[in-house]
CSV table of C-alpha atoms in Angstrom, one decimal:
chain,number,residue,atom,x,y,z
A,51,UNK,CA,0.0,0.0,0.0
A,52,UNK,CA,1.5,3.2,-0.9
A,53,UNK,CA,0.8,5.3,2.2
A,54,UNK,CA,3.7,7.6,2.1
A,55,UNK,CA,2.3,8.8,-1.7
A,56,UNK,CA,2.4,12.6,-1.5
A,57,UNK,CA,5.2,12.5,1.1
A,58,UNK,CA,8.3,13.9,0.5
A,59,UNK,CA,10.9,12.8,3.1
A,60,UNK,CA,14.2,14.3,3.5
A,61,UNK,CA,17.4,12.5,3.9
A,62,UNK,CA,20.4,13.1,6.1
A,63,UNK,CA,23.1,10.8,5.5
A,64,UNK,CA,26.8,10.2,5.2
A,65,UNK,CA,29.7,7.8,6.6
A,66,UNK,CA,30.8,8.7,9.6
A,67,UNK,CA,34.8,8.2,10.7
A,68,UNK,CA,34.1,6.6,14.0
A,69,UNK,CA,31.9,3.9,13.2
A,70,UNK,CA,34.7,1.4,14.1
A,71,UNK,CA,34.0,3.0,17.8
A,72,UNK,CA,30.8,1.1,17.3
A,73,UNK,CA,31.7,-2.0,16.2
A,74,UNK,CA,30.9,-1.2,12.0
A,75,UNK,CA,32.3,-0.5,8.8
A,76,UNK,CA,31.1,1.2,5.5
A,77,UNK,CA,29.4,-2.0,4.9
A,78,UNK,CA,26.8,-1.6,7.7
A,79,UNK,CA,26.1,1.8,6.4
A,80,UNK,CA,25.6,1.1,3.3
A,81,UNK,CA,23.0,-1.8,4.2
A,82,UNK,CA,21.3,0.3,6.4
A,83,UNK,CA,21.0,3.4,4.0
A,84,UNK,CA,19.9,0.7,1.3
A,85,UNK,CA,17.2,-0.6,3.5
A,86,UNK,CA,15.9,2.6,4.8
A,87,UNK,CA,15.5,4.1,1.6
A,88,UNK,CA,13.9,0.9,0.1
A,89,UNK,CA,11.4,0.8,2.6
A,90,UNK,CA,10.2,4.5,2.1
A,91,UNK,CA,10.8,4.4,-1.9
A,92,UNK,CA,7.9,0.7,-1.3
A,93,UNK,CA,5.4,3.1,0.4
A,94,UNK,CA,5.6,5.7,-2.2
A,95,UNK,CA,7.8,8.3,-0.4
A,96,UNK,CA,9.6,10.4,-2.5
A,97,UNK,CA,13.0,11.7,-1.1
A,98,UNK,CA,14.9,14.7,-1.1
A,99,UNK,CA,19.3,14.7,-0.2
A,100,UNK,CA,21.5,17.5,-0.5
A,101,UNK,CA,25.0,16.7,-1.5
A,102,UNK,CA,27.1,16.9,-4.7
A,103,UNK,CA,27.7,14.5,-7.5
A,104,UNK,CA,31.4,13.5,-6.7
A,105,UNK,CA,32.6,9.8,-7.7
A,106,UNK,CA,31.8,7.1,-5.1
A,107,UNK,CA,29.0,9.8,-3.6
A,108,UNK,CA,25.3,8.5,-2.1
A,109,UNK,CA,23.5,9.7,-5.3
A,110,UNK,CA,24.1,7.4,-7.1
A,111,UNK,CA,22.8,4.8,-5.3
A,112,UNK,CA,19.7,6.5,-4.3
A,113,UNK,CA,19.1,7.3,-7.6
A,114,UNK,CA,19.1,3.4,-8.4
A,115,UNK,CA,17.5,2.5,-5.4
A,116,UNK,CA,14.2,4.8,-6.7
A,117,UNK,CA,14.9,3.0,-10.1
A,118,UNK,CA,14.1,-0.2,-8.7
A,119,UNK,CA,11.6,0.3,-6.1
A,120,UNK,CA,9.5,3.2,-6.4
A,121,UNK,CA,6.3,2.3,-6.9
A,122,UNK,CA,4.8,2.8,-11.1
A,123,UNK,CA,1.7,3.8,-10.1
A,124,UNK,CA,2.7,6.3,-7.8
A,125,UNK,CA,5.0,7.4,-10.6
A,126,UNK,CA,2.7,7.7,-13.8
A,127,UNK,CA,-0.3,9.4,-11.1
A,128,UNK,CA,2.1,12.7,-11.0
A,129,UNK,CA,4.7,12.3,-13.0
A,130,UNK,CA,7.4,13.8,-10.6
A,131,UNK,CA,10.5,12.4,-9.5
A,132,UNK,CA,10.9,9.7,-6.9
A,133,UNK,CA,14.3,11.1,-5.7
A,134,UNK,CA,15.9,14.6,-6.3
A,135,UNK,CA,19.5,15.6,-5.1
A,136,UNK,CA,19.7,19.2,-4.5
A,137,UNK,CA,22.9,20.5,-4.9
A,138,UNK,CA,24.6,23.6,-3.6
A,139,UNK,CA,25.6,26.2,-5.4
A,140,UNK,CA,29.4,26.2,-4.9
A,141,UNK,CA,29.3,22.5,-5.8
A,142,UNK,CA,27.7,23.0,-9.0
A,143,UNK,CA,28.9,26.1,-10.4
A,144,UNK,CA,32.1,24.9,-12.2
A,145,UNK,CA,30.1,22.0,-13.5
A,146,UNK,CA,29.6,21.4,-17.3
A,147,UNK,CA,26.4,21.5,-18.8
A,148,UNK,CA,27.0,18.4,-20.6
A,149,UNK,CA,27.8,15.9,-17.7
A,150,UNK,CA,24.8,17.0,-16.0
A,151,UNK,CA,22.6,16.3,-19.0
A,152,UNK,CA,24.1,12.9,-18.7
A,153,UNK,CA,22.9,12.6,-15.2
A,154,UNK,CA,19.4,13.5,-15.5
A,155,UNK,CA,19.0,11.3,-19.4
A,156,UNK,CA,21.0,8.4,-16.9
A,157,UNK,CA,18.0,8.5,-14.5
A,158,UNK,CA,14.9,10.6,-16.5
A,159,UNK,CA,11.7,9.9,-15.0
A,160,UNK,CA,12.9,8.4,-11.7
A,161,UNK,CA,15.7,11.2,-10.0
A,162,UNK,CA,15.9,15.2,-11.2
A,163,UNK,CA,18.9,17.2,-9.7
A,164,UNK,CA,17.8,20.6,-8.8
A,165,UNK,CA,20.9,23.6,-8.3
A,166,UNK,CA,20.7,26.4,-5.6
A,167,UNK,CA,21.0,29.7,-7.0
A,168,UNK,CA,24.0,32.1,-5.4
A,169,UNK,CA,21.9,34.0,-3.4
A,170,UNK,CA,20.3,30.8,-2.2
A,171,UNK,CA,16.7,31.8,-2.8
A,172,UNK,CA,15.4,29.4,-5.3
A,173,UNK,CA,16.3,25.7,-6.8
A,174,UNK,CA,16.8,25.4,-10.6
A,175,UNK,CA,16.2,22.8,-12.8
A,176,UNK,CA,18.8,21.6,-15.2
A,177,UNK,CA,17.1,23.2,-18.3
A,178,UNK,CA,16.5,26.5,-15.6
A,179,UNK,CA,20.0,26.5,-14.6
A,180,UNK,CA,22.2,29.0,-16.2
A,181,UNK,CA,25.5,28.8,-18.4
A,182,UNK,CA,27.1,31.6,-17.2
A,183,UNK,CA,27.8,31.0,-13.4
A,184,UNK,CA,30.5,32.1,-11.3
A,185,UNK,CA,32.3,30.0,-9.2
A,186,UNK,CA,31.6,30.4,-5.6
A,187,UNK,CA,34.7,31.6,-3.0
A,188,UNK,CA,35.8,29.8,-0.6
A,189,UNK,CA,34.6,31.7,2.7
A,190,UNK,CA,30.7,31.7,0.8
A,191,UNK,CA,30.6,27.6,0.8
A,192,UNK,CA,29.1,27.7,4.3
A,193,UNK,CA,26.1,29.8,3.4
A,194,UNK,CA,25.6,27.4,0.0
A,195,UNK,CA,25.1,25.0,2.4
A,196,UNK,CA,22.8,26.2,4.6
A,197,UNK,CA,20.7,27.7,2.1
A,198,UNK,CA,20.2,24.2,0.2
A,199,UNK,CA,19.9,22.6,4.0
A,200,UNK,CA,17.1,25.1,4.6
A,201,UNK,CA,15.8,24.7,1.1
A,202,UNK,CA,15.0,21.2,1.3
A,203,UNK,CA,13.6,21.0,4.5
A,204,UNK,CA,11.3,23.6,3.3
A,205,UNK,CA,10.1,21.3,0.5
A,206,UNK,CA,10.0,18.1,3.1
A,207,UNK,CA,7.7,16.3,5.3
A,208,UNK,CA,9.9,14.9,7.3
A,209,UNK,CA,13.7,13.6,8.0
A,210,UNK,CA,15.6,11.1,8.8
A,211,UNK,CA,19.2,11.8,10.0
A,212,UNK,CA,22.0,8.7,10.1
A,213,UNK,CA,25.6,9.0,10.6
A,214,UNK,CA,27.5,12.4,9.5
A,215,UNK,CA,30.8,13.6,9.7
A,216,UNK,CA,32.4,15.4,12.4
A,217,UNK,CA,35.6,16.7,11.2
A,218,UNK,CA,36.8,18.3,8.2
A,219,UNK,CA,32.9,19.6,6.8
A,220,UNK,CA,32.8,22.7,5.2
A,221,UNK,CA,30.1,24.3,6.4
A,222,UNK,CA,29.1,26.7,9.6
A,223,UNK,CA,29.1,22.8,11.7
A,224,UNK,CA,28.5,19.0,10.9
A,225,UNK,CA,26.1,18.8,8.1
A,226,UNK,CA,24.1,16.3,9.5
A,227,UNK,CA,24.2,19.1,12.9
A,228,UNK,CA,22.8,22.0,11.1
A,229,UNK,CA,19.9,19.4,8.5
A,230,UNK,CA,18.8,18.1,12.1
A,231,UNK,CA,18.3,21.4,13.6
A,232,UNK,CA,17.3,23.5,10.4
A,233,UNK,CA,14.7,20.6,10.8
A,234,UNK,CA,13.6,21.1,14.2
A,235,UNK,CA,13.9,25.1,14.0
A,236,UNK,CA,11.1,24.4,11.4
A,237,UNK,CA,9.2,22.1,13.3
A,238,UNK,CA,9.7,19.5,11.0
A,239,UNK,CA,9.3,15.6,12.6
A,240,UNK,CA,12.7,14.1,13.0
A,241,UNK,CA,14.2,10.3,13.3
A,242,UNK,CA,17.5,10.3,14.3
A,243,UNK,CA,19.1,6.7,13.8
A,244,UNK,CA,22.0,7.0,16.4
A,245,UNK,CA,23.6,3.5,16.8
A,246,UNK,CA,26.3,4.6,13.6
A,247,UNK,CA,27.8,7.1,15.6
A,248,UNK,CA,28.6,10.3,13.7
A,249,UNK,CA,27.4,13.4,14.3
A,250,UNK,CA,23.9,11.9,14.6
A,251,UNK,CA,24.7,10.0,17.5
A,252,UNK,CA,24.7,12.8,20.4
A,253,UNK,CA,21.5,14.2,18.6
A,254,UNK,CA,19.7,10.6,19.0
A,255,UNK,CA,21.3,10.4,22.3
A,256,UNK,CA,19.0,13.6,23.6
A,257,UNK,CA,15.9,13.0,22.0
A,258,UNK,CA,15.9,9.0,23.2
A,259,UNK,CA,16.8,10.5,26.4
A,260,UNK,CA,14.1,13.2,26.4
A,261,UNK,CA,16.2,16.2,26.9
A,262,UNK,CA,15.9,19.2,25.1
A,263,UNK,CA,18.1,19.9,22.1
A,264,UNK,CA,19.9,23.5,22.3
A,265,UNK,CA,20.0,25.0,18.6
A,266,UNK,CA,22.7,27.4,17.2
A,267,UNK,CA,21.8,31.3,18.2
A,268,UNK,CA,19.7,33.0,17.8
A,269,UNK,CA,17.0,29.7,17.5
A,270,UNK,CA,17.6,28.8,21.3
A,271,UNK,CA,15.9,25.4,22.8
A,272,UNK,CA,14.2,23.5,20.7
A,273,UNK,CA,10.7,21.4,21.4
A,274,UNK,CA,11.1,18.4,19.8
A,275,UNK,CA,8.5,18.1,17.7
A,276,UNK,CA,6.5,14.3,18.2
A,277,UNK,CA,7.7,11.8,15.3
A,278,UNK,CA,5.0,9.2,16.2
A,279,UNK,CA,7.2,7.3,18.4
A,280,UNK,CA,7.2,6.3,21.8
A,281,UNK,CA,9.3,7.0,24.3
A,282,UNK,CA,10.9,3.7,24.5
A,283,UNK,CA,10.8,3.4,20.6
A,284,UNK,CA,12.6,6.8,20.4
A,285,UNK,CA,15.3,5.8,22.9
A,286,UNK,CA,15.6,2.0,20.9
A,287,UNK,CA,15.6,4.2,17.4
A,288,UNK,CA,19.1,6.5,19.2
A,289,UNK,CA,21.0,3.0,20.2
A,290,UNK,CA,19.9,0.0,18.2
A,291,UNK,CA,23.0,-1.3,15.7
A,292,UNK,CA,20.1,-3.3,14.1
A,293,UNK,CA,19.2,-2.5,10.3
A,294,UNK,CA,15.9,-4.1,10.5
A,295,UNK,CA,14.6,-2.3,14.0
A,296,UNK,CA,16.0,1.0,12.6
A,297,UNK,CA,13.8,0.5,9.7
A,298,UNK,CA,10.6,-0.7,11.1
A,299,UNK,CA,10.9,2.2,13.7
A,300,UNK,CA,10.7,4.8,11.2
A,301,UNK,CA,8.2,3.5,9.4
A,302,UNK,CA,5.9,2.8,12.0
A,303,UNK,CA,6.7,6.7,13.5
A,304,UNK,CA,5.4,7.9,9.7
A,305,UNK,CA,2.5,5.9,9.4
A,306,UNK,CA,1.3,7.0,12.9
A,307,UNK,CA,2.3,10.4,11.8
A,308,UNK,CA,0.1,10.6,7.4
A,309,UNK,CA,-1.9,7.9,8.3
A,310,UNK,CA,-5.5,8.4,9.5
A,311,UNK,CA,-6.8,5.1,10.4
């Protein structure tokens, strides 16, 4: 049954460097991205990531992942993507035209990139996007990034948060930090999958433990906003290693969250 049809559901994701700390490696990511997104691709979802198109990237196998599972019906109804990446602009701007018409004829009719303008007020298209376009400096690469975090949780339902890096990012903090609170400064539900470490972890550590989550100034404390779990499920959804419990407990928050019985 495609109960998540009409639901667009952001995604917060990338390997984290001290999953060996938890007893992992790349392959347990990987499975558990692959499963989460397989699940939610079944019910109709369609998703929503922000990152950029380098070699050995997530897109790609999100992309196939919508190829394979999203449901046809849910697809001819609307005819909109099941899965678009939306890119910043400093990570697109230097870009050829060419490669990125290979992209979208790669995946047409499953995945769409969309491109952050520079002032970070609007997403273009490929066939909106223009030729002309300046490379972004250096010390501007933390505002692309927040404007596409901020865009695509504008354009989402909901998110769901695994893993993140906490060294080396390029933006104002963590990625994953600044997608989980743009979400909760929004009021956006959130499902933070913790047991992967990351930067998710310490998030998922709070909300399972019911405390309040302090936000970069000027947003202040945030009120978690209720994800359709309970308390118990929230704190097994911050700790649990296990690909299949991770999955069934975000599912079961969304459907308690779209679906009217």
């Amino acid at each position: 049954m495609n109960w998540l049809a009409g639901k667009t559901i952001a995604l917060s994701v990338s390997v984290p460097e001290d999953m060996p700390q938890h007893g992992m490696g790349p392959e347990h990511f990987n499975d558990a991205m692959g499963e989460i997104t397989r699940q939610l691709l079944a019910l109709g979802a369609r998703l929503m990531y922000g990152g950029d198109l380098r070699a050995g990237g997530i897109t790609r196998m999100l992309f196939e992942l919508a190829a394979r599972y999203f449901p046809a019906s849910v697809r001819m109804a609307d005819h909109l993507p099941a899965i678009v990446d939306v890119i910043p602009y400093y990570a697109h701007a230097e870009l050829a035209g060419e490669d990125l018409d290979a992209w979208e004829a790669e995946f047409v009719g499953v995945g769409q990139l969309q491109f952050m303008s520079p002032e970070g007020d609007r997403a273009w298209t490929l066939r909106e996007r223009p030729d002309d376009l300046v490379a972004a400096p250096r010390d501007r690469w933390a505002d692309s990034l927040t404007a596409m975090r901020a865009y695509v949780t504008g354009a989402s339902d909901a998110r769901v948060v695994v893993g993140g890096k906490t060294t080396d990012y390029l933006g104002r903090m963590p990625g994953i930090e600044e997608e989980a609170c743009t979400s909760l400064s929004a009021g956006k539900p959130l499902f933070v999958v913790g047991g992967f470490g990351g930067a998710a972890h310490p998030i998922a550590q709070r909300i399972g433990a019911g405390e309040p989550i302090r936000l970069p100034d000027p947003h202040g404390i945030a009120v978690v906003r209720p994800n359709g779990l309970l308390p118990g499920e929230l704190y097994r959804l911050a700790v649990s290693p296990h690909i299949d419990e991770i999955a069934v407990l975000i599912v079961r928050g969304l459907r308690q969250l779209f679906v009217r019985e």
